[in-house]
CSV table of C-alpha atoms (C1' of nucleotides) in Angstrom, one decimal:
chain,number,residue,atom,x,y,z
W,1,MET,CA,129.8,-50.3,28.3
W,2,GLU,CA,127.4,-47.9,28.6
W,3,GLY,CA,128.4,-46.6,31.5
W,4,LYS,CA,130.0,-43.2,30.7
W,5,LYS,CA,127.9,-42.0,28.5
W,6,ASP,CA,128.1,-38.5,30.3
W,7,MET,CA,128.4,-35.4,28.2
W,8,LEU,CA,131.3,-34.0,26.5
W,9,SER,CA,133.8,-32.0,29.0
W,10,TRP,CA,133.4,-28.3,28.9
W,11,GLU,CA,136.4,-28.1,26.2
W,12,GLN,CA,134.9,-30.5,24.2
W,13,LYS,CA,131.7,-28.6,24.1
W,14,THR,CA,133.6,-25.7,23.4
W,15,LEU,CA,135.0,-27.1,20.8
W,16,VAL,CA,132.5,-28.6,19.2
W,17,ASN,CA,130.7,-25.3,19.2
W,18,GLU,CA,133.7,-23.8,17.8
W,19,LEU,CA,133.3,-26.3,14.8
W,20,ILE,CA,129.9,-25.9,14.4
W,21,PHE,CA,130.6,-22.0,14.3
W,22,GLY,CA,133.0,-22.6,11.8
W,23,LEU,CA,131.0,-24.9,9.8
W,24,GLU,CA,127.9,-22.7,9.7
W,25,ALA,CA,129.8,-19.4,8.2
W,26,ALA,CA,131.8,-21.9,5.4
W,27,LYS,CA,128.1,-23.2,4.8
W,28,LYS,CA,127.0,-19.3,4.6
W,29,LEU,CA,129.6,-18.6,2.6
W,30,GLN,CA,129.3,-21.6,0.0
W,31,ALA,CA,125.6,-20.6,-0.3
W,32,ARG,CA,126.8,-16.7,-1.1
W,33,LEU,CA,129.1,-18.2,-3.7
W,34,GLY,CA,127.1,-20.8,-4.9
W,35,GLU,CA,124.8,-19.1,-7.4
W,36,PRO,CA,124.9,-20.8,-10.6
W,37,SER,CA,123.2,-18.7,-12.8
W,38,SER,CA,125.1,-15.6,-12.3
W,39,SER,CA,127.8,-17.3,-13.5
W,40,PRO,CA,128.8,-17.6,-16.6
W,41,PRO,CA,130.1,-20.8,-17.5
W,42,SER,CA,133.1,-20.4,-19.0
W,43,SER,CA,136.0,-18.0,-17.4
W,44,SER,CA,134.8,-17.1,-14.4
W,45,SER,CA,133.5,-20.7,-13.6
W,46,ARG,CA,136.6,-21.7,-13.0
W,47,ALA,CA,137.5,-19.7,-10.0
W,48,ALA,CA,134.0,-20.3,-8.8
W,49,GLU,CA,134.5,-23.6,-9.0
W,50,MET,CA,137.7,-23.6,-7.0
W,51,ASN,CA,136.3,-21.8,-4.4
W,52,GLU,CA,133.6,-24.3,-4.0
W,53,ILE,CA,136.0,-27.1,-3.9
W,54,LEU,CA,138.0,-25.4,-1.3
W,55,LEU,CA,134.6,-24.2,0.8
W,56,LYS,CA,133.7,-28.1,0.8
W,57,GLN,CA,137.0,-28.5,2.0
W,58,ILE,CA,136.7,-26.7,4.8
W,59,ILE,CA,133.4,-27.9,5.6
W,60,SER,CA,134.4,-31.3,5.2
W,61,SER,CA,137.5,-30.7,7.9
W,62,TYR,CA,134.7,-29.4,10.3
W,63,GLU,CA,132.4,-32.0,9.8
W,64,LYS,CA,135.3,-34.8,10.0
W,65,SER,CA,136.2,-33.4,13.1
W,66,LEU,CA,132.7,-33.3,14.9
W,67,VAL,CA,132.5,-36.8,13.5
W,68,MET,CA,135.5,-37.5,15.3
W,69,LEU,CA,134.0,-36.0,18.2
W,70,ASN,CA,131.2,-38.4,17.9
W,71,TRP,CA,129.1,-35.5,17.4
W,72,SER,CA,127.4,-36.3,14.5
W,73,SER,CA,124.0,-34.6,14.7
W,74,LEU,CA,125.3,-31.9,12.0
W,75,PRO,CA,122.8,-29.8,10.7
W,76,PRO,CA,121.7,-30.7,7.4
W,77,VAL,CA,123.9,-29.3,4.7
W,78,GLN,CA,122.6,-27.7,1.4
W,79,LEU,CA,124.6,-28.6,-1.3
W,80,ILE,CA,123.0,-30.4,-4.4
W,81,LEU,CA,125.7,-31.8,-6.6
W,82,LYS,CA,124.0,-32.2,-9.9
W,83,ALA,CA,125.5,-34.4,-12.4
W,84,GLY,CA,124.1,-31.8,-14.7
W,85,SER,CA,121.8,-34.5,-16.5
W,86,VAL,CA,118.9,-36.3,-16.2
W,87,ALA,CA,116.2,-37.1,-13.8
W,88,PRO,CA,116.7,-35.8,-10.7
W,89,VAL,CA,118.0,-39.0,-9.0
W,90,THR,CA,117.6,-38.0,-5.5
W,91,HIS,CA,119.2,-38.7,-2.5
W,92,SER,CA,117.7,-39.4,0.5
W,93,GLY,CA,118.4,-38.5,3.5
W,94,VAL,CA,120.5,-39.0,6.5
W,95,ILE,CA,119.8,-38.5,9.6
W,96,PRO,CA,122.2,-38.4,12.2
W,97,GLU,CA,122.1,-39.0,15.4
W,98,SER,CA,119.8,-36.9,17.2
W,99,PRO,CA,121.5,-34.1,19.1
W,100,ALA,CA,120.7,-35.4,22.1
W,101,SER,CA,122.9,-38.5,21.7
W,102,ILE,CA,125.9,-36.6,22.0
W,103,ASN,CA,127.0,-40.2,23.0
W,104,GLY,CA,130.0,-40.2,25.3
W,105,SER,CA,132.8,-42.6,24.3
W,106,PRO,CA,134.7,-39.9,22.1
W,107,ARG,CA,136.8,-43.1,20.8
W,108,SER,CA,135.0,-45.7,19.7
W,109,GLU,CA,138.1,-48.1,20.1
W,110,ASP,CA,136.2,-50.4,22.1
W,111,PHE,CA,135.7,-52.6,19.1
W,112,LEU,CA,139.0,-53.1,19.2
W,113,ASP,CA,139.2,-56.4,20.5
W,114,GLY,CA,138.7,-58.2,17.3
W,115,GLY,CA,139.9,-61.1,19.6
W,116,GLY,CA,138.9,-63.7,17.3
W,117,SER,CA,138.2,-66.0,19.7
W,118,SER,CA,135.1,-67.7,18.8
W,119,ASN,CA,133.4,-66.9,21.7
W,120,THR,CA,133.5,-63.0,21.0
W,121,HIS,CA,132.2,-63.5,17.8
W,122,ARG,CA,128.7,-63.2,18.8
W,123,GLN,CA,129.2,-61.0,21.7
W,124,GLU,CA,131.2,-58.5,19.1
W,125,HIS,CA,128.2,-58.7,16.7
W,126,VAL,CA,125.8,-57.8,19.2
W,127,PHE,CA,127.7,-55.1,20.5
W,128,ASN,CA,128.5,-53.3,17.1
W,129,SER,CA,124.9,-53.9,15.8
W,130,LYS,CA,124.1,-51.8,18.8
W,131,LYS,CA,126.8,-49.0,18.2
W,132,ARG,CA,126.0,-49.4,14.9
W,133,LYS,CA,122.8,-47.9,15.3
W,134,MET,CA,124.2,-45.0,16.3
W,135,LEU,CA,126.0,-44.6,13.6
W,136,PRO,CA,124.6,-41.7,10.9
W,137,LYS,CA,122.9,-43.3,8.0
W,138,TRP,CA,121.7,-42.0,4.6
W,139,THR,CA,120.4,-43.3,1.5
W,140,GLU,CA,121.3,-42.5,-2.2
W,141,LYS,CA,119.6,-43.3,-4.9
W,142,VAL,CA,121.8,-44.3,-7.9
W,143,ARG,CA,120.2,-44.4,-11.5
W,144,ILE,CA,121.6,-46.4,-14.1
W,145,SER,CA,120.7,-45.0,-17.5
W,146,PRO,CA,121.9,-46.7,-20.7
W,147,GLU,CA,123.5,-43.6,-21.7
W,148,ARG,CA,124.9,-41.7,-18.8
W,149,GLY,CA,125.7,-45.1,-16.9
W,150,LEU,CA,125.3,-44.5,-13.2
W,151,GLU,CA,123.7,-41.2,-11.8
W,152,GLY,CA,124.3,-40.6,-8.0
W,153,SER,CA,126.6,-40.0,-5.9
W,154,GLN,CA,129.5,-42.0,-5.7
W,155,GLN,CA,131.5,-40.7,-3.1
W,156,ASP,CA,131.8,-43.7,-1.1
W,157,ASP,CA,132.8,-45.8,-4.0
W,158,VAL,CA,136.6,-45.2,-3.4
W,159,TYR,CA,136.4,-47.3,-0.9
W,160,SER,CA,136.5,-50.9,-1.4
W,161,TRP,CA,133.5,-52.7,0.1
W,162,ARG,CA,133.1,-56.4,0.1
W,163,LYS,CA,130.0,-58.5,0.0
W,164,TYR,CA,128.6,-60.3,2.9
W,165,GLY,CA,125.1,-61.0,2.5
W,166,GLN,CA,122.3,-60.8,0.5
W,167,LYS,CA,118.8,-61.1,1.3
W,168,ASP,CA,115.4,-61.0,0.3
W,169,ILE,CA,113.5,-58.4,1.4
W,170,LEU,CA,109.7,-58.4,2.3
W,171,GLY,CA,107.8,-56.8,-0.2
W,172,ALA,CA,110.4,-56.0,-2.6
W,173,LYS,CA,110.9,-57.6,-5.6
W,174,PHE,CA,114.8,-57.4,-5.7
W,175,PRO,CA,117.2,-58.7,-3.0
W,176,ARG,CA,119.1,-56.6,-1.0
W,177,SER,CA,122.8,-56.6,-1.0
W,178,TYR,CA,124.9,-56.3,2.3
W,179,TYR,CA,128.3,-54.3,2.0
W,180,ARG,CA,131.1,-53.7,4.5
W,181,CYS,CA,134.5,-51.9,4.4
W,182,THR,CA,137.0,-54.2,3.0
W,183,HIS,CA,139.4,-53.1,6.0
W,184,ARG,CA,137.1,-53.7,9.0
W,185,SER,CA,139.2,-56.1,10.3
W,186,THR,CA,142.3,-54.4,9.6
W,187,GLN,CA,141.5,-51.1,10.1
W,188,ASN,CA,138.4,-51.3,12.1
W,189,CYS,CA,136.3,-49.4,9.7
W,190,TRP,CA,132.8,-50.3,10.4
W,191,ALA,CA,131.5,-48.3,7.3
W,192,THR,CA,128.5,-50.6,5.9
W,193,LYS,CA,126.2,-50.1,3.0
W,194,GLN,CA,123.2,-51.7,1.2
W,195,VAL,CA,122.1,-52.0,-1.9
W,196,GLN,CA,118.5,-52.6,-3.1
W,197,ARG,CA,117.1,-51.9,-6.5
W,198,SER,CA,114.0,-50.1,-6.3
W,199,ASP,CA,110.7,-52.0,-7.2
W,200,ASN,CA,109.2,-49.1,-9.1
W,201,ASP,CA,111.8,-48.4,-11.2
W,202,PRO,CA,114.5,-51.1,-11.9
W,203,THR,CA,117.1,-48.8,-12.6
W,204,VAL,CA,117.3,-47.2,-9.5
W,205,PHE,CA,119.6,-48.5,-6.5
W,206,GLU,CA,118.9,-47.1,-3.6
W,207,VAL,CA,122.5,-47.0,-1.4
W,208,THR,CA,122.2,-47.1,2.3
W,209,TYR,CA,125.3,-46.2,3.9
W,210,ARG,CA,125.8,-46.7,7.6
W,211,GLY,CA,128.7,-45.0,9.3
W,212,THR,CA,131.7,-43.2,8.1
W,213,HIS,CA,134.8,-45.0,7.1
W,214,THR,CA,137.5,-44.6,9.7
W,215,CYS,CA,139.8,-46.6,7.5
W,216,SER,CA,142.3,-44.5,5.7
W,217,ARG,CA,140.7,-43.9,2.4
W,218,ALA,CA,144.2,-43.3,1.0
W,219,THR,CA,145.2,-46.4,1.3
W,220,ALA,CA,142.1,-48.1,0.8
W,221,ALA,CA,142.0,-46.7,-2.7
W,222,ALA,CA,145.9,-47.3,-3.0
W,223,PRO,CA,145.7,-50.8,-4.0
W,224,PRO,CA,143.8,-49.8,-7.0
W,225,PRO,CA,141.1,-52.3,-7.7
W,226,PRO,CA,138.3,-50.6,-7.0
W,227,ALA,CA,136.0,-53.0,-7.2
W,228,SER,CA,132.5,-51.5,-7.1
W,229,PRO,CA,130.2,-53.4,-4.6
W,230,GLU,CA,127.7,-53.3,-7.4
W,231,LYS,CA,130.2,-54.4,-9.8
W,232,GLN,CA,131.1,-57.2,-8.2
W,233,ASP,CA,127.9,-58.4,-7.2
W,234,THR,CA,127.3,-58.8,-11.1
W,235,ARG,CA,130.2,-59.9,-12.2
W,236,THR,CA,130.2,-63.6,-10.4
W,237,LYS,CA,126.9,-63.3,-10.1
W,238,PRO,CA,125.2,-65.0,-13.1
W,239,GLN,CA,122.1,-64.3,-11.3
W,240,ILE,CA,119.2,-63.0,-12.9
W,241,ALA,CA,120.4,-59.8,-13.7
W,242,GLN,CA,117.2,-58.1,-14.4
W,243,THR,CA,118.8,-55.8,-16.5
W,244,PRO,CA,121.4,-53.4,-16.7
W,245,ASN,CA,123.7,-55.2,-14.9
W,246,GLU,CA,126.1,-54.2,-16.9
W,247,LEU,CA,125.4,-50.7,-16.7
W,248,LEU,CA,126.0,-51.2,-12.8
W,249,GLU,CA,129.5,-52.2,-13.5
W,250,SER,CA,130.4,-48.8,-14.9
W,251,LEU,CA,128.4,-47.6,-12.0
W,252,LYS,CA,130.8,-45.7,-10.2
W,253,THR,CA,129.9,-42.7,-11.3
W,254,SER,CA,128.3,-39.5,-11.0
W,255,LEU,CA,125.2,-39.0,-9.1
W,256,THR,CA,123.0,-36.7,-8.1
W,257,VAL,CA,123.5,-35.8,-4.7
W,258,ARG,CA,121.1,-33.7,-3.1
W,259,THR,CA,121.3,-32.6,0.0
W,260,GLU,CA,118.6,-30.3,1.2
W,261,GLY,CA,118.7,-26.8,2.0
W,262,LEU,CA,119.2,-25.7,5.2
W,263,ASP,CA,119.4,-22.4,5.5
W,264,ASP,CA,117.0,-21.2,3.1
W,265,GLY,CA,116.2,-24.0,0.5
W,266,GLU,CA,116.8,-22.0,-1.8
W,267,ASP,CA,120.7,-21.4,-2.6
W,268,VAL,CA,120.8,-24.7,-4.2
W,269,PHE,CA,123.9,-24.9,-6.3
W,270,SER,CA,125.3,-27.2,-8.3
W,271,PHE,CA,128.5,-28.7,-8.7
W,272,PRO,CA,130.2,-28.7,-12.1
W,273,ASN,CA,132.1,-31.8,-12.6
W,274,THR,CA,135.3,-30.9,-10.6
W,275,PRO,CA,139.0,-31.5,-11.6
W,276,PRO,CA,140.6,-34.0,-10.1
W,277,PHE,CA,143.1,-31.7,-8.7
W,278,TYR,CA,142.3,-32.7,-5.0
W,279,ASP,CA,144.9,-35.1,-3.9
W,280,TYR,CA,143.9,-37.7,-1.3
W,281,GLY,CA,146.9,-39.5,-1.8
W,282,ASN,CA,147.4,-40.5,-5.1
W,283,THR,CA,144.1,-42.0,-5.1
W,284,ASN,CA,142.7,-43.6,-8.2
W,285,ASP,CA,143.7,-41.0,-10.5
W,286,TYR,CA,141.2,-41.4,-12.7
W,287,PHE,CA,138.5,-39.9,-13.8
W,288,GLY,CA,138.2,-40.8,-17.0
W,289,GLY,CA,134.9,-41.4,-18.8
W,290,LEU,CA,133.6,-42.7,-15.6
W,291,MET,CA,135.2,-41.0,-12.8
W,292,GLU,CA,135.4,-43.1,-10.0
W,293,SER,CA,134.2,-40.7,-8.1
W,294,SER,CA,135.2,-36.9,-7.6
W,295,PRO,CA,136.9,-36.1,-4.5
W,296,ILE,CA,134.7,-33.3,-3.9
W,297,PHE,CA,131.9,-35.6,-3.9
W,298,ASP,CA,134.2,-37.6,-0.7
W,299,VAL,CA,133.9,-34.1,1.0
W,300,VAL,CA,130.6,-34.0,0.7
W,301,ASP,CA,130.5,-37.4,1.5
W,302,TRP,CA,130.8,-36.3,5.0
W,303,PHE,CA,128.1,-34.4,5.3
W,304,ASN,CA,125.2,-35.5,6.5
W,305,PRO,CA,122.7,-35.3,3.7
W,306,THR,CA,119.2,-34.2,4.6
W,307,VAL,CA,116.3,-36.4,4.0
W,308,GLU,CA,114.8,-35.9,0.9
W,309,ILE,CA,111.1,-37.6,1.3
W,310,ASN,CA,110.8,-39.2,-2.2
W,311,PRO,CA,107.0,-39.6,-3.3
W,312,GLU,CA,107.9,-42.8,-4.1
W,313,PHE,CA,109.1,-44.2,-0.8
W,314,PRO,CA,106.9,-42.6,1.7
W,315,THR,CA,106.3,-45.2,4.1
W,316,PHE,CA,109.8,-46.6,5.1
W,317,LEU,CA,112.1,-44.0,4.5
W,318,PRO,CA,111.3,-41.8,7.7
W,319,ASP,CA,111.6,-44.7,10.1
W,320,SER,CA,114.5,-46.3,8.5
W,321,ILE,CA,116.1,-43.2,8.6
W,322,TYR,CA,116.0,-42.3,12.3
W,323,TYR,CA,118.3,-43.9,14.0
I,1,DG,C1',146.4,-69.4,-2.1
I,2,DA,C1',144.5,-65.1,-1.6
I,3,DG,C1',140.9,-62.8,-1.3
I,4,DA,C1',135.9,-61.7,-2.9
I,5,DT,C1',131.2,-63.8,-3.6
I,6,DT,C1',127.4,-67.1,-2.5
I,7,DT,C1',124.1,-68.8,0.7
I,8,DG,C1',121.9,-70.9,4.4
I,9,DA,C1',121.8,-70.3,9.1
I,10,DC,C1',121.7,-67.6,13.1
I,11,DC,C1',120.5,-63.9,16.2
I,12,DA,C1',118.3,-59.8,17.7
I,13,DC,C1',114.5,-56.8,17.6
I,14,DG,C1',109.9,-55.2,16.9
J,1,DC,C1',106.9,-65.0,15.9
J,2,DG,C1',108.4,-62.9,11.5
J,3,DT,C1',112.0,-59.6,9.4
J,4,DG,C1',116.2,-57.8,8.6
J,5,DG,C1',121.3,-58.0,9.2
J,6,DT,C1',125.5,-60.7,10.1
J,7,DC,C1',128.0,-64.5,10.4
J,8,DA,C1',131.0,-68.2,8.5
J,9,DA,C1',131.4,-72.5,5.5
J,10,DA,C1',131.9,-73.5,0.8
J,11,DT,C1',132.7,-71.7,-3.7
J,12,DC,C1',134.9,-69.0,-7.1
J,13,DT,C1',138.1,-66.2,-9.5
J,14,DC,C1',142.3,-64.2,-10.5
DNA sequence: GAGATTTGACCACG
DNA sequence: CGTGGTCAAATCTC
């Protein structure tokens, strides 16, 4: 299974280069457009907003294309989504595979198989965990605040997650919950995420995503049971909800995503809440009070946020991030 | 009854 | 050998 790790074909490389080029160009444009201060919040901002959205879509497309090509070592994106409120809920980073890891098999259909033979199970497991290590991984922090509900990016929460485990982590006060995409078996979507409440600040949850969804989001969201993992977690679980578990439920909201600046680090721009004009397929139409998650965030989701090391988590972050 | 969660056990990795 | 991640049977909820 490892045999074919050779590099991409010339065409592929060229393609990747082109994509990267386009991506970079889009990002620059984005940086230029994104000057929050100069735009009057009212009138022109709408147009600007649109521009940003479109830009994001463009960038997102590039990124997705790259991801599809298995070329995930994208340069960090520099976007800062801002819920516009409180605490800088930070968003920590991502580390895409190292450039060197342009891994061969452009297609990951290998996992297919799914053959349910009990025998394969273990192997499948092993196999996956191996591959999983190569998946992009990033962490976001979601803060729950009594008034604002959730802060943090919820990009991925449009997807439906299924909890498959919980574990006490050494040195951590709170257990860590493991979720995987509900469509794992049906669509071979290997995206997973881990949710862990911060020791220091119980109102903050660190959500570590691994891998991007290969399932069709539209499909995923179509059956509107937007179950938020945390929510579910809370729900059936009379457990010791230390605190704002309920808030957690309302969780699915906006989050401050902070992707570190790449070019200059100074042009950060914030995203206003975006209008739900995006149509990712009928999706959960609602962003009502607590938006499910703005499509935009979805787009952004494809970016590989840069790691932002938080003083509070100096130790493990760097390490765990690199894979 | 289907699908999701809980929870103890298993496994791989460092 | 300890720890983190995943599995899977039992259980729960709708």
